[in-house]
XYZ file of C-alpha atoms in Angstrom:
335
model
C -41.945 -46.360 -1.059
C -45.367 -46.923 0.273
C -46.118 -43.840 2.253
C -48.930 -45.273 4.366
C -46.868 -48.276 5.416
C -43.929 -45.975 6.181
C -46.098 -43.719 8.384
C -47.674 -46.650 10.184
C -44.316 -48.038 11.002
C -42.855 -44.859 12.428
C -45.741 -42.817 13.711
C -45.120 -44.074 17.260
C -41.615 -42.751 17.206
C -42.786 -39.393 16.024
C -45.517 -39.184 18.633
C -42.954 -40.221 21.300
C -40.529 -37.483 20.221
C -43.354 -34.987 20.240
C -44.145 -36.072 23.835
C -40.549 -35.765 24.935
C -40.121 -32.296 23.361
C -43.296 -31.021 25.278
C -41.659 -32.231 28.528
C -38.166 -31.119 27.753
C -37.666 -29.243 31.003
C -38.606 -32.394 33.023
C -36.780 -35.139 31.239
C -34.555 -37.768 32.963
C -31.102 -38.485 31.707
C -32.357 -41.581 29.791
C -35.218 -39.581 28.233
C -32.830 -36.853 27.074
C -30.725 -39.515 25.381
C -33.820 -40.996 23.822
C -34.966 -37.537 22.584
C -31.642 -37.130 20.797
C -31.920 -40.626 19.286
C -35.452 -40.045 18.121
C -34.388 -36.555 16.628
C -31.756 -38.192 14.541
C -34.102 -40.990 13.396
C -36.858 -38.514 12.472
C -34.430 -36.328 10.582
C -33.595 -39.488 8.505
C -37.267 -40.272 8.007
C -37.929 -36.778 6.738
C -35.003 -36.977 4.299
C -36.432 -40.328 3.034
C -39.941 -38.934 2.444
C -38.586 -35.771 0.710
C -36.629 -37.839 -1.717
C -38.987 -40.828 -2.303
C -42.615 -39.832 -1.625
C -42.924 -36.102 -0.948
C -46.150 -35.297 0.910
C -46.579 -31.542 1.769
C -48.588 -32.109 4.874
C -46.415 -34.823 6.320
C -43.197 -32.965 5.372
C -44.563 -29.896 7.173
C -45.469 -31.721 10.164
C -42.177 -33.440 10.507
C -40.251 -30.207 9.757
C -41.926 -28.370 12.570
C -41.378 -31.324 14.915
C -37.653 -31.427 14.130
C -37.372 -27.666 14.608
C -38.798 -27.980 18.130
C -36.715 -31.021 18.891
C -33.569 -29.212 17.669
C -34.289 -26.340 20.001
C -34.667 -28.884 22.814
C -31.469 -30.711 21.895
C -29.196 -27.630 21.420
C -30.954 -25.437 23.881
C -31.867 -21.736 23.472
C -29.641 -19.104 24.375
C -30.818 -15.653 25.481
C -28.780 -12.490 25.338
C -27.710 -11.249 28.760
C -26.107 -8.161 30.192
C -22.828 -10.138 29.939
C -23.224 -10.204 26.255
C -23.886 -6.573 26.158
C -20.655 -5.949 28.243
C -18.633 -8.274 25.853
C -19.917 -6.436 22.906
C -18.944 -3.095 24.187
C -15.648 -4.086 25.697
C -14.384 -6.360 22.962
C -16.575 -7.077 20.085
C -17.434 -3.590 18.745
C -13.976 -1.983 19.228
C -12.278 -5.197 17.671
C -14.547 -4.816 14.549
C -13.735 -1.203 14.115
C -10.060 -1.910 14.705
C -10.074 -4.742 12.060
C -11.593 -2.476 9.418
C -9.197 0.456 10.041
C -7.341 -0.305 6.873
C -10.698 0.712 5.097
C -11.867 3.416 7.179
C -8.741 5.422 7.940
C -7.957 5.949 4.109
C -11.537 6.645 3.528
C -11.345 9.493 6.176
C -8.181 10.914 4.707
C -9.396 10.805 1.124
C -12.808 12.116 2.140
C -11.467 14.872 4.171
C -9.197 15.940 1.396
C -12.039 15.907 -1.142
C -14.007 18.167 1.142
C -11.164 20.600 1.587
C -10.539 20.830 -2.203
C -14.326 21.472 -2.614
C -14.231 24.152 0.020
C -11.219 25.840 -1.531
C -12.840 25.714 -4.971
C -16.110 27.116 -3.714
C -14.354 29.732 -1.567
C -12.086 31.114 -4.300
C -14.428 31.063 -7.316
C -17.370 33.449 -7.168
C -18.959 31.867 -10.243
C -19.196 28.629 -8.470
C -20.864 30.345 -5.427
C -23.260 31.967 -7.822
C -24.523 28.540 -8.924
C -25.153 27.573 -5.308
C -27.578 30.400 -4.268
C -28.260 34.139 -5.003
C -25.881 36.714 -3.360
C -28.589 37.739 -0.924
C -29.151 34.119 0.186
C -25.388 33.574 0.556
C -25.165 36.619 2.809
C -28.079 35.367 4.884
C -26.280 32.185 5.361
C -22.872 33.443 6.221
C -23.362 36.753 8.059
C -23.013 36.950 11.773
C -26.206 35.599 13.286
C -27.012 33.918 10.000
C -28.356 30.545 9.224
C -25.108 28.656 9.709
C -24.901 29.991 13.343
C -28.509 29.787 14.232
C -28.985 26.306 12.846
C -27.494 24.835 16.030
C -29.813 26.729 18.302
C -32.907 26.846 16.200
C -34.624 24.020 18.148
C -34.652 22.850 21.766
C -31.464 20.968 22.571
C -32.870 17.743 23.389
C -35.055 17.359 20.232
C -32.275 18.718 18.139
C -29.886 16.119 19.435
C -32.410 13.428 18.798
C -32.998 14.541 15.240
C -29.266 14.824 14.466
C -28.725 11.382 15.984
C -31.430 9.777 13.952
C -30.203 11.366 10.804
C -26.486 10.409 11.233
C -27.406 6.939 12.572
C -29.358 6.426 9.267
C -26.525 7.646 7.121
C -24.205 5.188 8.876
C -26.592 2.365 8.595
C -27.120 3.001 4.989
C -23.276 2.845 4.361
C -23.118 -0.474 6.172
C -26.198 -1.954 4.434
C -25.462 -0.734 0.992
C -21.937 -2.087 1.082
C -23.197 -5.394 -0.058
C -23.863 -3.714 -3.483
C -20.136 -3.692 -4.291
C -19.829 -0.521 -2.272
C -20.880 1.874 -5.007
C -23.864 3.505 -3.122
C -21.564 3.984 -0.166
C -19.368 6.203 -2.115
C -22.396 8.292 -3.209
C -23.583 8.665 0.472
C -20.078 9.532 1.465
C -19.652 12.156 -1.300
C -22.951 13.788 -0.301
C -21.730 14.270 3.268
C -18.341 15.552 2.007
C -20.073 17.972 -0.427
C -22.249 19.445 2.336
C -19.250 20.050 4.450
C -17.250 21.438 1.546
C -20.047 23.915 0.647
C -20.091 25.144 4.239
C -16.308 25.592 4.317
C -16.314 27.335 0.991
C -19.135 29.732 1.742
C -17.873 30.746 5.098
C -14.285 31.119 4.052
C -15.333 33.388 1.263
C -17.065 35.614 3.924
C -13.921 35.441 6.021
C -15.602 33.578 8.803
C -14.089 30.184 8.431
C -12.869 30.200 12.046
C -16.425 30.749 13.135
C -17.711 27.785 10.981
C -14.839 25.450 12.340
C -15.644 26.475 15.895
C -19.281 25.298 15.285
C -18.428 22.095 13.402
C -15.430 20.757 15.213
C -16.937 20.072 18.614
C -19.268 17.453 17.276
C -18.034 16.948 13.795
C -14.712 15.138 14.844
C -16.580 12.136 16.410
C -19.522 12.366 14.053
C -17.455 12.079 10.849
C -15.168 9.408 12.469
C -18.192 7.281 12.921
C -19.489 7.954 9.434
C -16.075 7.162 8.062
C -15.963 3.916 9.991
C -19.299 2.862 8.624
C -18.363 3.900 5.047
C -15.087 2.040 5.256
C -16.831 -1.097 6.520
C -19.402 -0.794 4.003
C -16.644 -0.691 1.273
C -14.858 -3.740 2.896
C -18.224 -5.577 2.691
C -18.516 -4.653 -0.900
C -14.974 -5.876 -1.724
C -15.774 -9.148 0.010
C -18.365 -9.708 -2.754
C -15.574 -9.329 -5.365
C -12.787 -11.057 -3.390
C -13.935 -13.315 -0.506
C -10.362 -14.540 -0.007
C -9.834 -18.075 1.174
C -13.417 -18.366 2.344
C -16.395 -19.236 0.392
C -18.277 -16.005 -0.735
C -21.319 -17.185 1.299
C -19.276 -17.701 4.412
C -17.254 -14.400 4.007
C -20.345 -12.324 3.412
C -22.111 -13.962 6.402
C -19.056 -13.240 8.680
C -18.529 -9.758 7.495
C -22.263 -8.984 7.468
C -22.748 -9.988 11.005
C -19.726 -7.931 12.177
C -21.235 -4.960 10.125
C -24.594 -5.291 11.813
C -22.741 -5.271 15.197
C -20.881 -2.149 14.039
C -24.128 -0.508 13.197
C -25.405 -0.880 16.704
C -22.071 0.304 18.091
C -21.758 3.266 15.861
C -25.300 4.319 16.754
C -24.155 4.609 20.378
C -21.170 6.763 19.158
C -23.396 8.973 17.109
C -25.682 9.417 20.150
C -22.665 10.930 21.977
C -21.864 13.108 18.990
C -25.526 14.193 18.778
C -25.586 15.087 22.354
C -22.550 17.208 21.870
C -24.155 18.797 18.774
C -27.333 19.562 20.725
C -25.951 20.781 23.984
C -22.361 21.802 23.526
C -22.075 23.367 20.048
C -24.751 25.983 20.768
C -23.766 26.607 24.261
C -22.183 29.730 25.525
C -18.823 28.125 26.329
C -15.682 29.721 24.717
C -14.721 28.195 21.253
C -11.677 26.586 22.867
C -13.591 24.822 25.404
C -16.301 23.609 22.972
C -13.469 22.330 20.587
C -11.645 20.775 23.651
C -14.790 18.788 24.423
C -14.942 17.514 20.825
C -11.166 16.540 20.988
C -11.646 14.728 24.127
C -14.601 12.645 22.854
C -12.546 11.904 19.549
C -9.425 10.954 21.572
C -11.473 8.675 23.822
C -13.000 6.879 20.902
C -9.655 6.387 19.069
C -7.965 5.133 22.361
C -10.984 2.801 22.771
C -10.726 1.432 19.338
C -6.869 1.179 19.107
C -6.125 -0.025 22.657
C -9.203 -2.049 23.616
C -10.082 -3.118 20.090
C -6.503 -3.746 19.149
C -5.919 -5.964 22.091
C -9.213 -7.791 21.516
C -8.571 -8.330 17.863
C -4.978 -9.674 18.572
C -6.666 -12.205 20.941
C -8.849 -13.434 18.039
C -11.927 -11.272 18.555
C -13.616 -10.276 15.121
C -16.905 -8.725 16.186
C -18.745 -11.724 14.770
C -20.974 -14.178 16.706
C -19.099 -16.781 18.883
C -18.435 -19.949 16.899
C -20.989 -21.944 18.668
C -23.720 -19.402 17.783
C -23.079 -19.419 14.048
C -24.790 -21.665 11.447
C -22.714 -24.622 10.261
C -20.828 -23.846 7.101
C -20.984 -27.451 5.888
C -23.972 -29.984 6.292
C -23.743 -31.891 9.638
C -24.846 -35.503 10.170
C -27.849 -35.736 12.223
């Protein structure tokens, strides 16, 4: 193909397409139809140039022109408050509900592991000796010790923000690292359960397990549920790499990955609530039963939200993924 002749023959069409794209908000019906036709022709021209006489400068120009024309043809869609409401009412709870077969077993197994670690540390002095010196252990577990003052050592607002940031980061890591066949997720999860097990073991050995649970349960119920949901979803994403099911691996990872990103945003909001409880309720002067009651109420509200609203949305076909019209095409489409 003689590139100069080809360019001379079609330059007028490209210039006309460029002119229509620039005026796309003021086009008549006939001009809109012309824009679509020229977009299709220019896409064919680009394909011919790339296969027969590739020229980097011309290819780049036509690629940019087609990108602008495609935006004019398909339109651009901006997120609105309606999208936010849909995400919170249907998308996010449906995504959490759909992954329940992963995060519920994750929660049960992780809690059991943490309990076993706590029992092992609490009943074996030689194990506690490897954690810290006896004086340091007493400083941690005594009345008014570090386990108790930890929650009131900083102003409530800054402490809540710090806790939220740390927990949101851990949840995001679980979701992002899931693509690596889920192995890093298990490590992040084990670190969290180990920290909890150490606290249970040390405080139970000092006869103050009730105090420890009174400090942890108000915020820990919702916080750990969010972490378990993130870890379970990360493991699900990792399993998708191994077994994508009837979908292609690329399609499966794209769908599950987009849902995981949405879950990361939703779980950040959940962890914001648990961080507020940890910053303002846990160190408050409320009776232990009242603080735990607030934690139970928050946990119950979240589970009802997931299993009722999320279950209803999931049964109606909601997956937490983008709407079909907003996804990239799985197969090449004719221009």
